[in-house]
Amino acid sequence: MHLYFIRHGESVYNAKDTIQPPDAELSELGMRQARTLAERASRVPIEVILSSPFTRTRQTAEIIKDATKKTIVYTELLQERKSPSEIVGLKRKDPRAASIRKESRVHAHDPAWHYSDEENFSELRDRAARFLEFVSSRKEERILAVTHAGVLRMILMVMMLGNEVAPDIFYRFNDFFKTRNTGITLCMRHPEKGWQALTWNDHAHLG
């Protein structure tokens, strides 16, 4: 199986470096990025599109669908990690947001701890594992998945380490491996070796 992960196009919140709600829409640049990506995707023999149901991923997936004529299957397993409601709409560098994020990292080893209504580390790791079970059960051999930067990194970590993904390792990976909007990450499931990453954040289509 070949699994092409796509980060959605730039959203209006990305452009403002602001923590996003689920209904954040693509910016004008994000729409152009998605159309450029879709033209590239039309040359890849994908069989189905999986997508997060968030607005920015939904818009990206629909543009890809128009170019590839493939069906979209929406799954909450691909949606972005839920942030505490208190920081949604704040700039990422806002001191309040930074303080809450720091506190969440301090408590990341505790699967029962929440600051408020967010998805904690353990819940995100478990969801990534469920996504891999879901995609492995599908009959298609070439799948395109439209998702978000944070959950994409966790999925790749679970591909590599399974339940051994620990907060300190994940956050080091998260801080080091950056993505661009509409970047392509290609993974392959080998029948004997399991999942392997072939390409990370390929954004050559953006020039």
Short mmCIF file of C-alpha atoms in Angstrom, two decimals:
data_model
loop_
_atom_site.label_atom_id
_atom_site.label_comp_id
_atom_site.label_asym_id
_atom_site.label_seq_id
_atom_site.Cartn_x
_atom_site.Cartn_y
_atom_site.Cartn_z
CA MET A 1 0.00 0.00 0.00
CA HIS A 2 1.12 3.54 -0.84
CA LEU A 3 -0.32 6.27 1.37
CA TYR A 4 0.06 9.89 0.22
CA PHE A 5 -0.47 12.31 3.09
CA ILE A 6 -1.36 15.88 2.11
CA ARG A 7 -1.36 18.82 4.50
CA HIS A 8 -4.27 21.15 3.63
CA GLY A 9 -3.71 24.44 1.82
CA GLU A 10 -2.98 27.60 3.76
CA SER A 11 -5.94 28.74 5.87
CA VAL A 12 -6.80 32.29 6.86
CA TYR A 13 -5.64 31.37 10.37
CA ASN A 14 -2.33 29.97 9.08
CA ALA A 15 -1.75 33.29 7.36
CA LYS A 16 -2.23 35.08 10.69
CA ASP A 17 -0.19 32.49 12.67
CA THR A 18 -3.25 31.96 14.86
CA ILE A 19 -4.53 28.83 16.61
CA GLN A 20 -7.38 27.50 14.49
CA PRO A 21 -10.97 26.36 15.01
CA PRO A 22 -12.35 23.47 12.92
CA ASP A 23 -14.21 25.84 10.59
CA ALA A 24 -11.17 27.87 9.48
CA GLU A 25 -11.34 28.30 5.70
CA LEU A 26 -8.62 28.33 3.08
CA SER A 27 -7.08 31.66 2.21
CA GLU A 28 -6.82 32.81 -1.41
CA LEU A 29 -3.24 31.51 -1.40
CA GLY A 30 -4.45 28.23 0.09
CA MET A 31 -6.96 27.81 -2.72
CA ARG A 32 -4.21 28.35 -5.30
CA GLN A 33 -1.95 25.89 -3.49
CA ALA A 34 -4.72 23.28 -3.48
CA ARG A 35 -5.35 23.73 -7.21
CA THR A 36 -1.64 23.38 -7.98
CA LEU A 37 -1.44 20.27 -5.81
CA ALA A 38 -4.57 18.83 -7.43
CA GLU A 39 -3.02 19.14 -10.88
CA ARG A 40 -0.04 17.15 -9.62
CA ALA A 41 -2.28 14.60 -7.88
CA SER A 42 -4.19 14.04 -11.12
CA ARG A 43 -1.08 12.31 -12.48
CA VAL A 44 -0.86 9.87 -9.55
CA PRO A 45 -2.93 6.65 -9.78
CA ILE A 46 -4.74 7.10 -6.45
CA GLU A 47 -7.90 5.08 -5.82
CA VAL A 48 -9.62 7.03 -3.03
CA ILE A 49 -9.28 10.26 -1.03
CA LEU A 50 -9.51 10.17 2.76
CA SER A 51 -9.97 13.52 4.50
CA SER A 52 -10.36 15.22 7.83
CA PRO A 53 -13.84 16.79 8.06
CA PHE A 54 -12.48 20.22 9.09
CA THR A 55 -13.33 23.02 6.65
CA ARG A 56 -9.78 23.67 5.41
CA THR A 57 -9.13 19.98 4.69
CA ARG A 58 -12.59 19.50 3.21
CA GLN A 59 -11.99 22.40 0.79
CA THR A 60 -8.57 20.99 -0.17
CA ALA A 61 -9.97 17.49 -0.68
CA GLU A 62 -12.83 18.75 -2.86
CA ILE A 63 -10.39 20.54 -5.16
CA ILE A 64 -8.35 17.33 -5.45
CA LYS A 65 -11.54 15.37 -6.11
CA ASP A 66 -12.44 17.67 -9.02
CA ALA A 67 -9.03 16.99 -10.60
CA THR A 68 -8.80 13.25 -9.90
CA LYS A 69 -12.49 12.25 -10.08
CA LYS A 70 -12.01 10.07 -7.00
CA THR A 71 -14.40 9.59 -4.09
CA ILE A 72 -13.80 11.37 -0.76
CA VAL A 73 -14.25 9.45 2.50
CA TYR A 74 -14.31 11.77 5.53
CA THR A 75 -12.95 10.48 8.83
CA GLU A 76 -12.49 12.20 12.18
CA LEU A 77 -9.36 10.07 12.63
CA LEU A 78 -7.53 12.56 10.36
CA GLN A 79 -8.71 15.78 12.01
CA GLU A 80 -6.27 18.05 13.81
CA ARG A 81 -5.59 17.70 17.51
CA LYS A 82 -8.12 19.70 19.51
CA SER A 83 -6.55 22.60 21.41
CA PRO A 84 -7.95 23.93 24.68
CA SER A 85 -10.82 26.29 23.85
CA GLU A 86 -9.09 29.02 25.84
CA ILE A 87 -6.35 29.43 23.22
CA VAL A 88 -8.31 29.06 19.96
CA GLY A 89 -8.13 32.37 18.11
CA LEU A 90 -4.95 33.50 19.89
CA LYS A 91 -1.67 34.15 18.12
CA ARG A 92 0.69 31.22 18.54
CA LYS A 93 3.20 33.49 20.28
CA ASP A 94 0.61 34.90 22.67
CA PRO A 95 1.95 34.44 26.24
CA ARG A 96 -1.32 32.86 27.39
CA ALA A 97 -1.21 30.29 24.60
CA ALA A 98 2.46 29.56 25.24
CA SER A 99 1.84 29.07 28.95
CA ILE A 100 -1.03 26.62 28.42
CA ARG A 101 0.89 24.68 25.81
CA LYS A 102 3.87 24.45 28.15
CA GLU A 103 1.69 23.18 30.98
CA SER A 104 0.19 20.57 28.66
CA ARG A 105 3.65 19.31 27.74
CA VAL A 106 4.63 19.06 31.41
CA HIS A 107 1.64 16.77 32.05
CA ALA A 108 1.83 14.84 28.76
CA HIS A 109 2.92 11.62 30.51
CA ASP A 110 -0.36 11.52 32.45
CA PRO A 111 -3.12 10.00 30.25
CA ALA A 112 -5.83 11.30 32.60
CA TRP A 113 -4.68 14.95 32.72
CA HIS A 114 -6.41 17.73 30.75
CA TYR A 115 -6.07 21.47 30.98
CA SER A 116 -9.71 21.79 29.91
CA ASP A 117 -11.40 20.31 26.83
CA GLU A 118 -8.40 19.49 24.63
CA GLU A 119 -7.26 16.16 23.17
CA ASN A 120 -4.29 15.12 25.28
CA PHE A 121 -1.14 13.34 24.15
CA SER A 122 -2.35 9.81 24.91
CA GLU A 123 -5.65 10.40 23.13
CA LEU A 124 -3.86 11.72 20.03
CA ARG A 125 -1.49 8.74 19.99
CA ASP A 126 -4.40 6.31 20.32
CA ARG A 127 -6.27 8.03 17.50
CA ALA A 128 -3.23 7.80 15.23
CA ALA A 129 -3.08 4.05 15.92
CA ARG A 130 -6.79 3.71 15.10
CA PHE A 131 -6.23 5.53 11.81
CA LEU A 132 -3.50 3.08 10.83
CA GLU A 133 -5.81 0.17 11.65
CA PHE A 134 -8.54 1.80 9.59
CA VAL A 135 -6.39 2.45 6.54
CA SER A 136 -4.77 -1.00 6.73
CA SER A 137 -8.22 -2.59 6.54
CA ARG A 138 -9.05 -0.89 3.25
CA LYS A 139 -8.76 -2.72 -0.06
CA GLU A 140 -7.19 0.17 -2.02
CA GLU A 141 -3.45 0.11 -2.63
CA ARG A 142 -2.96 3.81 -3.39
CA ILE A 143 -4.65 6.20 -0.97
CA LEU A 144 -4.43 9.96 -0.65
CA ALA A 145 -5.14 11.36 2.85
CA VAL A 146 -5.78 15.08 3.40
CA THR A 147 -4.92 16.00 6.96
CA HIS A 148 -3.15 18.44 9.30
CA ALA A 149 0.45 18.97 10.41
CA GLY A 150 0.13 17.87 14.04
CA VAL A 151 -1.78 14.65 13.57
CA LEU A 152 0.38 13.76 10.55
CA ARG A 153 3.50 13.84 12.71
CA MET A 154 1.87 11.62 15.31
CA ILE A 155 0.74 9.11 12.67
CA LEU A 156 4.31 8.85 11.38
CA MET A 157 5.67 8.40 14.88
CA VAL A 158 3.17 5.61 15.57
CA MET A 159 4.09 4.00 12.25
CA MET A 160 7.69 3.87 13.46
CA LEU A 161 7.36 3.22 17.21
CA GLY A 162 3.81 2.08 17.88
CA ASN A 163 2.72 2.45 21.51
CA GLU A 164 6.32 3.26 22.46
CA VAL A 165 5.88 6.85 21.27
CA ALA A 166 6.68 8.93 24.36
CA PRO A 167 5.96 12.65 24.81
CA ASP A 168 9.60 13.76 24.91
CA ILE A 169 10.42 11.95 21.65
CA PHE A 170 7.24 13.12 19.95
CA TYR A 171 7.72 16.78 20.84
CA ARG A 172 11.33 16.72 19.63
CA PHE A 173 10.11 15.26 16.33
CA ASN A 174 7.24 17.75 16.20
CA ASP A 175 9.52 20.74 16.74
CA PHE A 176 12.15 19.60 14.22
CA PHE A 177 10.17 18.19 11.27
CA LYS A 178 8.20 21.04 9.78
CA THR A 179 5.66 20.96 6.98
CA ARG A 180 4.42 23.37 4.35
CA ASN A 181 0.82 23.69 3.27
CA THR A 182 0.03 21.07 0.59
CA GLY A 183 3.32 19.30 1.30
CA ILE A 184 3.24 15.60 0.34
CA THR A 185 4.48 12.83 2.65
CA LEU A 186 4.56 9.38 1.05
CA CYS A 187 4.57 6.20 3.13
CA MET A 188 4.54 2.57 2.04
CA ARG A 189 3.39 -0.48 3.96
CA HIS A 190 5.79 -3.33 3.26
CA PRO A 191 4.31 -6.84 3.73
CA GLU A 192 7.24 -7.89 5.94
CA LYS A 193 8.86 -4.68 7.21
CA GLY A 194 5.69 -2.74 7.95
CA TRP A 195 5.37 1.00 7.39
CA GLN A 196 8.20 2.97 5.83
CA ALA A 197 8.47 6.70 5.01
CA LEU A 198 9.61 7.38 1.45
CA THR A 199 9.09 11.15 1.15
CA TRP A 200 8.63 13.95 3.70
CA ASN A 201 6.95 17.30 2.94
CA ASP A 202 7.53 17.29 -0.83
CA HIS A 203 6.32 20.72 -1.99
CA ALA A 204 8.08 20.90 -5.35
CA HIS A 205 4.74 21.75 -7.00
CA LEU A 206 4.83 25.13 -5.19
CA GLY A 207 7.99 26.13 -7.04
#
